[in-house]
Amino acid sequence: MEDYNSNNNSNNNLNINSGNETINTLLLSQSPEDIGIAAEILKSGGLVAFPTETVYGLGGDGLSAEAAGKIYAAKGRPSDNPLIVHIADVSDVEKLAASIPDKARALMEAFWPGPLTIILPKKSLVPDTTTGGLATVAIRMPSHPAALELIRQSGVYIAAPSANTSGRPSPTTAQHVMEDMAGRIGAVIDGGPVGIGIESTIVSLTGDIPTILRPGFITKQMLEAIIGQVHIDPALIKPDPNIRPQAPGMKYTHYSPKGQLTIVEDSNNPEIISQNVIDKINSLIEQNPDTVVLTTGQTADKYNTDRIILLGEDHQKSSTVASRLYAALRKCDEMGAQYILSENFSQGELGGAIMNRLLRAAGHKVIRTP
Ligand code: TXA
Ligand code: MG
């Protein structure tokens, strides 16, 4: 408590705005008292990072243009990339969205609280700074108890991107957040490692047919079971510099480790880690012995290196792979890896969402064998 008092929010604001002084970032627990401290920081215009079921978010007051400005500054993020507004009560959508189609209501009923973000036309209450100038707003009701408690205690609709520096892998632990944000934000609520590990599915309900703008834990099949036909933004299926993704954030290089990440896959069947893939990776390790390999327990012992990061026991358990992916990419940096080779991870229910992140982290660099 003392720490917080001696570092009050007018100071926080000043320091963040001036951009060069650092502030003392509190590391808080999930206790209601600690969340109360975080809620005060939010209410007075400061920034707080908090756990959600997907990744850690960097929260500020979603109805304050000034707070949104601070979020962009802390992340080093382009301000045309809109923020997701987090709510704790389904009825709050009425306050933020200008119209709510029946299909949107059906999805909220089925998947909230949970890892689904819904894009709807915005009301003028939501500042353009929060939505990157768009006429639509992204809304999500997270299921993590600490996130819900923070929204409820603060009474704030929390605008929150992932709590990483722009371009770095999203944070899945409070430690990751501290690496990127210490000295720039008021507090981090430590909720331990998150459950899912990749960001929410984003679905737009602003057009004729609901469209997935970012794949995630809630799959196309799960959405279609509730509302019928769902499209996928064509820019996600085949990256093409001439097709602009509908979610502005999907156009930026993302999640990148500092080294060069390349995916190695079999041209006949990308899902199989064939002898061709293993031979190719081993020949590249021979050229660059510093190379780090992203693999699973199934094939880890086939590589002639001990610079191995395991994403799980096998490729089929995609929820384990998803939960370890971003920590693995950060680990590559800790290991000082200049070259990183990854197997293909398209197997399992979350394979599509995992490959979406992995391909962008690799800048779409893929070697196909033989
Ligand atoms: O799981 C998540 O969604 C996490 C946690 C913290 O909730 N948040 C998150 O936020 O991933 P962020 O800012 O890292 O990603 C938000 C994505 C960006 O690609 C952004 O362009 C897109 O959502 N987005 C936000 N508002 C949008 C809008 N009105 N229309 C289209 N895309 C939008
Ligand atoms: Mg992000």
mmCIF file of C-alpha atoms and ligand atoms in Angstrom, residues 50 52 54-58 75 77 81-84 86 117 119-120 131 134 136-138 140 160-164 170 198-200 202 213-214 246-250 254, ligand 1:
data_model
loop_
_atom_site.group_PDB
_atom_site.id
_atom_site.type_symbol
_atom_site.label_atom_id
_atom_site.label_comp_id
_atom_site.label_asym_id
_atom_site.label_seq_id
_atom_site.Cartn_x
_atom_site.Cartn_y
_atom_site.Cartn_z
ATOM 1 C CA PHE A 50 -3.993 -8.261 -15.789
ATOM 2 C CA THR A 52 -7.149 -13.230 -18.865
ATOM 3 C CA THR A 54 -6.017 -16.149 -23.248
ATOM 4 C CA VAL A 55 -2.991 -13.869 -22.627
ATOM 5 C CA TYR A 56 -2.208 -10.981 -20.259
ATOM 6 C CA GLY A 57 -3.868 -7.694 -21.212
ATOM 7 C CA LEU A 58 -2.626 -4.119 -20.802
ATOM 8 C CA LYS A 75 3.312 -0.713 -26.199
ATOM 9 C CA ARG A 77 1.999 0.374 -30.994
ATOM 10 C CA ASN A 81 -4.525 -0.564 -34.510
ATOM 11 C CA PRO A 82 -7.759 -0.660 -32.467
ATOM 12 C CA LEU A 83 -8.165 -2.005 -28.924
ATOM 13 C CA ILE A 84 -10.567 -4.629 -27.545
ATOM 14 C CA HIS A 86 -13.426 -5.798 -21.983
ATOM 15 C CA THR A 117 -14.222 -11.062 -29.249
ATOM 16 C CA ILE A 119 -16.960 -6.704 -33.568
ATOM 17 C CA LEU A 120 -20.079 -4.530 -33.701
ATOM 18 C CA THR A 131 -11.111 2.008 -32.079
ATOM 19 C CA LEU A 134 -12.989 2.707 -37.017
ATOM 20 C CA THR A 136 -16.846 -0.449 -35.099
ATOM 21 C CA VAL A 137 -15.824 -1.643 -31.638
ATOM 22 C CA ALA A 138 -14.329 -4.972 -30.508
ATOM 23 C CA ARG A 140 -15.066 -9.235 -25.146
ATOM 24 C CA ALA A 160 -6.770 -3.935 -23.395
ATOM 25 C CA PRO A 161 -4.412 -5.168 -26.046
ATOM 26 C CA SER A 162 -2.006 -7.969 -25.191
ATOM 27 C CA ALA A 163 0.504 -6.636 -22.639
ATOM 28 C CA ASN A 164 3.630 -7.070 -24.789
ATOM 29 C CA SER A 170 2.128 -11.922 -26.269
ATOM 30 C CA ILE A 198 -3.119 -17.525 -27.648
ATOM 31 C CA GLU A 199 -5.387 -14.506 -28.115
ATOM 32 C CA SER A 200 -9.186 -14.662 -28.423
ATOM 33 C CA ILE A 202 -12.264 -12.367 -33.273
ATOM 34 C CA LEU A 213 -10.823 -11.945 -38.379
ATOM 35 C CA ARG A 214 -8.438 -13.831 -36.077
ATOM 36 C CA GLN A 246 -10.064 -6.675 -41.721
ATOM 37 C CA ALA A 247 -8.448 -6.652 -38.266
ATOM 38 C CA PRO A 248 -5.759 -3.978 -38.643
ATOM 39 C CA GLY A 249 -3.489 -5.766 -36.147
ATOM 40 C CA MET A 250 -3.235 -8.814 -38.400
ATOM 41 C CA HIS A 254 3.982 -10.059 -34.840
HETATM 42 O O1 TXA B 1 -7.305 -12.511 -26.108
HETATM 43 C C1 TXA B 1 -7.315 -11.325 -26.439
HETATM 44 O O2 TXA B 1 -8.096 -10.882 -27.278
HETATM 45 C C2 TXA B 1 -6.325 -10.381 -25.739
HETATM 46 C C3 TXA B 1 -6.724 -10.280 -24.280
HETATM 47 C C4 TXA B 1 -5.906 -9.295 -23.499
HETATM 48 O O3 TXA B 1 -8.093 -10.008 -24.172
HETATM 49 N N1 TXA B 1 -6.281 -9.106 -26.373
HETATM 50 C C5 TXA B 1 -5.706 -8.913 -27.588
HETATM 51 O O4 TXA B 1 -5.683 -7.602 -28.002
HETATM 52 O O5 TXA B 1 -5.235 -9.819 -28.244
HETATM 53 P P1 TXA B 1 -4.735 -7.089 -29.183
HETATM 54 O O6 TXA B 1 -4.885 -5.616 -29.156
HETATM 55 O O7 TXA B 1 -3.366 -7.609 -29.005
HETATM 56 O O8 TXA B 1 -5.396 -7.621 -30.466
HETATM 57 C C6 TXA B 1 -6.634 -7.044 -30.884
HETATM 58 C C7 TXA B 1 -6.883 -7.337 -32.333
HETATM 59 C C8 TXA B 1 -5.988 -6.534 -33.254
HETATM 60 O O9 TXA B 1 -5.590 -7.355 -34.338
HETATM 61 C C9 TXA B 1 -6.921 -5.417 -33.738
HETATM 62 O O10 TXA B 1 -6.561 -4.938 -34.998
HETATM 63 C C10 TXA B 1 -8.272 -6.133 -33.750
HETATM 64 O O11 TXA B 1 -8.236 -6.936 -32.603
HETATM 65 N N2 TXA B 1 -9.399 -5.210 -33.595
HETATM 66 C C11 TXA B 1 -9.729 -4.453 -32.526
HETATM 67 N N3 TXA B 1 -10.810 -3.694 -32.775
HETATM 68 C C12 TXA B 1 -11.195 -3.976 -34.036
HETATM 69 C C13 TXA B 1 -12.254 -3.513 -34.889
HETATM 70 N N4 TXA B 1 -13.121 -2.607 -34.489
HETATM 71 N N5 TXA B 1 -12.337 -4.043 -36.140
HETATM 72 C C14 TXA B 1 -11.448 -4.976 -36.566
HETATM 73 N N6 TXA B 1 -10.432 -5.449 -35.801
HETATM 74 C C15 TXA B 1 -10.301 -4.955 -34.575
#
